[in-house]
Structure formats: C-alpha cells, structure tokens
Amino acid sequence: MPYRRFTIETMKSRLEQARLAGFIYQHGSTVLALQQALNEDGSALNNFAQHGLSSDQIGLQFGLHLADGQWRFMLGVTHSNQDRGLEIGAGHLKGEQRAFNLLYAFYNCPKGFYSVSMPLMANASELEDAIAQQLFHIPELAFLHSALKISPAGQPAQWIKAFILQQALGMKVRMQSALL
C-alpha cells in the first residue's frame, strides 16, 4: 500500500482532510490519536457504552502508530466504574497510551486504560482476533461477557463486545480509505 512510506505529517494531513475527527493529536513522531471522532456525516461518533446492570463503562478512541516502519491501527479503551478504590490518574499512562489520555476527561473515576494494536492492513477477521486476544481476556473487563441483549430471534448477543468490534472496524476502514 502506498501509505507505508507516509510520514507522520502526511498521515495526519490525510486524516484531517477526511474529517475523521474534530482534532488529530500528534504524540511525538510515532502516534496520531483521533480526538472527538466523527461519523461520516460529521456528527459525533458514539464511542461510549455502559453495562446495563453495573456502573461499568467503556470509552473508545482510535489512532495510528508508526512502529518499525509499519503503520498500525490502535484502539484505546478506557474502563470506568464507581469503585473509587481502583481509581488511577492519567499520569500513570505509559508510552503511546499517553496519546489517548484526553479521553480521561470524560470520566469521573477511570480504572484502566487498555490499547489494542494491529497492522493497519489487518482484515476484519484479523481485527476481531487482535481485539479478542488483546482485550476480551483481561480480567478487569470481564463485565463485557455479561452485557447481553436478546436479538429479535431470541438469541443472546454480547452487545458491548459487538459494539467495540463494529466501531473499531468502521474507523479502521475509514482510515484506510482516507489514505488511498
């Protein structure tokens, strides 16, 4: 793909032209994080979900990371709930996670931040596998398995997990399209 040789400045310019976000934050020379992600029509993208039976919430953020000459799609996930005993500060984020710390401003008491990384060229199946391997097995996020909704056919569906996968795939495809 032609964007393998894109500099961070070129990548940022292309993403800004595509209007994927209200602002694209550049963290150092390797990370671009979308702040205030937008839908294709320019409206605010819903990047939050809350479990119906608990106070657990997640917030999603998207970005790109240049590592070893390869562009990688990044998904940042903030977890929050009302247990103040586990509260952490944004200053505890390390490395590329610091690029995503602006999402913390939306939470009263964040408990954790997790990032998922995969090649920008990953297909839908590879994206799903990366998210499942890097996110869905984290013990602190076990509430994702019990966030169920019943489909019209009467089948239970893990809706927050499906929401994460749908939003991540949609934004990754939009980023790829903006770079063509």
mmCIF file of C-alpha atoms in Angstrom:
data_model
loop_
_atom_site.group_PDB
_atom_site.id
_atom_site.type_symbol
_atom_site.label_atom_id
_atom_site.label_comp_id
_atom_site.label_asym_id
_atom_site.label_seq_id
_atom_site.Cartn_x
_atom_site.Cartn_y
_atom_site.Cartn_z
ATOM 1 C CA MET A 1 0.000 0.000 0.000
ATOM 2 C CA PRO A 2 1.224 3.486 -0.772
ATOM 3 C CA TYR A 3 0.849 4.769 2.804
ATOM 4 C CA ARG A 4 3.625 2.523 4.107
ATOM 5 C CA ARG A 5 6.021 5.321 3.212
ATOM 6 C CA PHE A 6 3.873 8.141 4.607
ATOM 7 C CA THR A 7 5.486 10.356 7.199
ATOM 8 C CA ILE A 8 3.529 11.222 10.311
ATOM 9 C CA GLU A 9 2.884 14.690 8.866
ATOM 10 C CA THR A 10 1.486 13.246 5.627
ATOM 11 C CA MET A 11 -0.623 10.766 7.551
ATOM 12 C CA LYS A 12 -2.002 13.492 9.829
ATOM 13 C CA SER A 13 -2.819 15.726 6.860
ATOM 14 C CA ARG A 14 -4.696 12.919 5.083
ATOM 15 C CA LEU A 15 -6.705 12.067 8.193
ATOM 16 C CA GLU A 16 -7.565 15.735 8.749
ATOM 17 C CA GLN A 17 -8.733 16.085 5.135
ATOM 18 C CA ALA A 18 -11.003 13.066 5.613
ATOM 19 C CA ARG A 19 -12.588 14.736 8.678
ATOM 20 C CA LEU A 20 -12.422 11.632 10.807
ATOM 21 C CA ALA A 21 -12.208 13.673 13.992
ATOM 22 C CA GLY A 22 -12.599 17.155 15.397
ATOM 23 C CA PHE A 23 -8.889 17.135 16.170
ATOM 24 C CA ILE A 24 -5.982 14.790 15.482
ATOM 25 C CA TYR A 25 -3.421 14.804 18.262
ATOM 26 C CA GLN A 26 0.173 14.036 17.352
ATOM 27 C CA HIS A 27 2.129 12.376 20.150
ATOM 28 C CA GLY A 28 5.805 12.521 19.362
ATOM 29 C CA SER A 29 6.864 11.275 15.956
ATOM 30 C CA THR A 30 5.025 7.960 16.035
ATOM 31 C CA VAL A 31 1.401 8.284 17.234
ATOM 32 C CA LEU A 32 -1.701 10.033 15.902
ATOM 33 C CA ALA A 33 -4.813 9.887 18.100
ATOM 34 C CA LEU A 34 -8.248 10.925 16.909
ATOM 35 C CA GLN A 35 -9.918 13.267 19.404
ATOM 36 C CA GLN A 36 -13.667 13.812 19.082
ATOM 37 C CA ALA A 37 -14.103 11.087 16.463
ATOM 38 C CA LEU A 38 -16.753 11.825 13.841
ATOM 39 C CA ASN A 39 -19.208 9.795 11.791
ATOM 40 C CA GLU A 40 -19.130 10.062 8.010
ATOM 41 C CA ASP A 41 -21.836 12.773 8.139
ATOM 42 C CA GLY A 42 -19.725 14.897 10.529
ATOM 43 C CA SER A 43 -21.790 14.125 13.645
ATOM 44 C CA ALA A 44 -20.111 12.947 16.835
ATOM 45 C CA LEU A 45 -19.289 9.254 16.846
ATOM 46 C CA ASN A 46 -20.759 7.333 19.780
ATOM 47 C CA ASN A 47 -17.661 5.985 21.438
ATOM 48 C CA PHE A 48 -19.104 5.149 24.871
ATOM 49 C CA ALA A 49 -21.063 2.174 26.173
ATOM 50 C CA GLN A 50 -22.334 1.331 29.645
ATOM 51 C CA HIS A 51 -23.270 -2.055 31.031
ATOM 52 C CA GLY A 52 -26.984 -2.142 31.817
ATOM 53 C CA LEU A 53 -26.616 -3.897 35.179
ATOM 54 C CA SER A 54 -23.465 -2.309 36.536
ATOM 55 C CA SER A 55 -21.760 1.032 36.538
ATOM 56 C CA ASP A 56 -19.003 -0.224 34.218
ATOM 57 C CA GLN A 57 -18.421 1.962 31.178
ATOM 58 C CA ILE A 58 -16.023 1.866 28.287
ATOM 59 C CA GLY A 59 -14.845 4.656 26.037
ATOM 60 C CA LEU A 60 -13.204 4.034 22.676
ATOM 61 C CA GLN A 61 -10.550 6.049 20.942
ATOM 62 C CA PHE A 62 -8.719 5.398 17.698
ATOM 63 C CA GLY A 63 -5.276 6.134 16.393
ATOM 64 C CA LEU A 64 -2.318 5.150 14.284
ATOM 65 C CA HIS A 65 1.129 4.152 15.478
ATOM 66 C CA LEU A 66 4.275 4.015 13.379
ATOM 67 C CA ALA A 67 6.373 1.087 14.647
ATOM 68 C CA ASP A 68 9.322 -0.483 12.845
ATOM 69 C CA GLY A 69 8.421 1.321 9.615
ATOM 70 C CA GLN A 70 4.868 -0.059 9.633
ATOM 71 C CA TRP A 71 1.648 1.813 10.345
ATOM 72 C CA ARG A 72 -0.510 0.111 12.971
ATOM 73 C CA PHE A 73 -4.155 0.767 13.817
ATOM 74 C CA MET A 74 -4.666 1.412 17.516
ATOM 75 C CA LEU A 75 -7.779 1.099 19.615
ATOM 76 C CA GLY A 76 -7.676 2.745 23.034
ATOM 77 C CA VAL A 77 -10.231 1.551 25.601
ATOM 78 C CA THR A 78 -10.902 3.381 28.832
ATOM 79 C CA HIS A 79 -12.731 1.484 31.577
ATOM 80 C CA SER A 80 -14.588 3.326 34.319
ATOM 81 C CA ASN A 81 -16.930 2.458 37.166
ATOM 82 C CA GLN A 82 -17.900 3.846 40.559
ATOM 83 C CA ASP A 83 -15.332 1.894 42.613
ATOM 84 C CA ARG A 84 -13.101 4.770 43.700
ATOM 85 C CA GLY A 85 -10.708 2.349 45.374
ATOM 86 C CA LEU A 86 -9.278 1.430 41.993
ATOM 87 C CA GLU A 87 -9.099 4.937 40.518
ATOM 88 C CA ILE A 88 -5.967 5.810 38.554
ATOM 89 C CA GLY A 89 -4.729 9.078 37.131
ATOM 90 C CA ALA A 90 -3.962 9.852 33.517
ATOM 91 C CA GLY A 91 -0.345 10.456 34.550
ATOM 92 C CA HIS A 92 0.059 6.714 35.037
ATOM 93 C CA LEU A 93 -0.287 6.024 31.309
ATOM 94 C CA LYS A 94 2.933 4.924 29.653
ATOM 95 C CA GLY A 95 4.328 5.193 26.129
ATOM 96 C CA GLU A 96 1.826 5.516 23.307
ATOM 97 C CA GLN A 97 -1.034 5.232 25.814
ATOM 98 C CA ARG A 98 -0.311 8.836 26.847
ATOM 99 C CA ALA A 99 -1.578 9.968 23.428
ATOM 100 C CA PHE A 100 -5.023 8.728 24.391
ATOM 101 C CA ASN A 101 -5.232 10.364 27.820
ATOM 102 C CA LEU A 102 -7.550 13.166 26.670
ATOM 103 C CA LEU A 103 -10.445 10.704 26.780
ATOM 104 C CA TYR A 104 -9.971 10.511 30.552
ATOM 105 C CA ALA A 105 -11.522 13.972 30.917
ATOM 106 C CA PHE A 106 -14.930 12.420 30.213
ATOM 107 C CA TYR A 107 -14.765 10.031 33.150
ATOM 108 C CA ASN A 108 -15.250 10.722 36.843
ATOM 109 C CA CYS A 109 -13.172 7.810 38.013
ATOM 110 C CA PRO A 110 -11.190 5.893 35.377
ATOM 111 C CA LYS A 111 -9.958 2.474 36.421
ATOM 112 C CA GLY A 112 -7.948 1.336 33.492
ATOM 113 C CA PHE A 113 -6.728 2.069 30.041
ATOM 114 C CA TYR A 114 -6.005 -0.659 27.527
ATOM 115 C CA SER A 115 -4.717 -0.444 23.995
ATOM 116 C CA VAL A 116 -5.009 -2.861 21.120
ATOM 117 C CA SER A 117 -2.654 -2.690 18.183
ATOM 118 C CA MET A 118 -2.708 -4.439 14.826
ATOM 119 C CA PRO A 119 -1.362 -3.790 11.326
ATOM 120 C CA LEU A 120 -3.346 -1.107 9.524
ATOM 121 C CA MET A 121 -3.742 -3.640 6.703
ATOM 122 C CA ALA A 122 -5.441 -6.191 9.000
ATOM 123 C CA ASN A 123 -8.659 -7.581 7.572
ATOM 124 C CA ALA A 124 -11.903 -7.865 9.569
ATOM 125 C CA SER A 125 -11.071 -11.337 10.867
ATOM 126 C CA GLU A 126 -7.580 -10.274 11.964
ATOM 127 C CA LEU A 127 -9.040 -7.194 13.670
ATOM 128 C CA GLU A 128 -11.541 -9.360 15.554
ATOM 129 C CA ASP A 129 -8.792 -11.787 16.589
ATOM 130 C CA ALA A 130 -6.495 -8.973 17.774
ATOM 131 C CA ILE A 131 -9.251 -7.389 19.878
ATOM 132 C CA ALA A 132 -10.282 -10.758 21.319
ATOM 133 C CA GLN A 133 -6.688 -11.674 22.205
ATOM 134 C CA GLN A 134 -5.562 -8.280 23.488
ATOM 135 C CA LEU A 135 -8.745 -7.054 25.186
ATOM 136 C CA PHE A 136 -11.527 -9.548 25.833
ATOM 137 C CA HIS A 137 -9.454 -11.771 28.122
ATOM 138 C CA ILE A 138 -8.477 -9.020 30.583
ATOM 139 C CA PRO A 139 -9.973 -9.927 33.987
ATOM 140 C CA GLU A 140 -10.922 -6.304 34.769
ATOM 141 C CA LEU A 141 -13.086 -6.274 31.641
ATOM 142 C CA ALA A 142 -14.996 -9.471 32.476
ATOM 143 C CA PHE A 143 -18.208 -7.408 32.586
ATOM 144 C CA LEU A 144 -18.085 -7.342 28.757
ATOM 145 C CA HIS A 145 -19.117 -11.015 28.713
ATOM 146 C CA SER A 146 -22.305 -10.354 30.698
ATOM 147 C CA ALA A 147 -23.508 -7.320 28.714
ATOM 148 C CA LEU A 148 -26.245 -9.173 26.841
ATOM 149 C CA LYS A 149 -29.156 -8.133 24.673
ATOM 150 C CA ILE A 150 -31.682 -10.518 23.173
ATOM 151 C CA SER A 151 -31.997 -10.449 19.388
ATOM 152 C CA PRO A 152 -35.406 -10.471 17.660
ATOM 153 C CA ALA A 153 -34.790 -14.185 17.057
ATOM 154 C CA GLY A 154 -34.476 -14.709 20.833
ATOM 155 C CA GLN A 155 -30.714 -15.257 20.816
ATOM 156 C CA PRO A 156 -28.475 -13.549 23.414
ATOM 157 C CA ALA A 157 -25.788 -11.288 21.976
ATOM 158 C CA GLN A 158 -22.830 -9.757 23.795
ATOM 159 C CA TRP A 159 -23.647 -6.234 22.677
ATOM 160 C CA ILE A 160 -20.710 -4.265 24.144
ATOM 161 C CA LYS A 161 -18.216 -6.649 22.574
ATOM 162 C CA ALA A 162 -20.086 -6.342 19.264
ATOM 163 C CA PHE A 163 -20.132 -2.535 19.671
ATOM 164 C CA ILE A 164 -16.349 -2.441 20.164
ATOM 165 C CA LEU A 165 -15.741 -4.630 17.114
ATOM 166 C CA GLN A 166 -18.163 -2.641 14.924
ATOM 167 C CA GLN A 167 -16.760 0.761 15.889
ATOM 168 C CA ALA A 168 -13.140 -0.372 15.517
ATOM 169 C CA LEU A 169 -13.726 -1.964 12.119
ATOM 170 C CA GLY A 170 -15.670 1.045 10.885
ATOM 171 C CA MET A 171 -12.959 3.521 11.889
ATOM 172 C CA LYS A 172 -10.122 1.340 10.566
ATOM 173 C CA VAL A 173 -11.836 1.088 7.171
ATOM 174 C CA ARG A 174 -12.458 4.842 7.130
ATOM 175 C CA MET A 175 -8.794 5.498 7.961
ATOM 176 C CA GLN A 176 -7.639 3.148 5.198
ATOM 177 C CA SER A 177 -9.990 4.819 2.707
ATOM 178 C CA ALA A 178 -8.702 8.265 3.659
ATOM 179 C CA LEU A 179 -5.171 7.151 2.841
ATOM 180 C CA LEU A 180 -5.819 5.830 -0.647
#
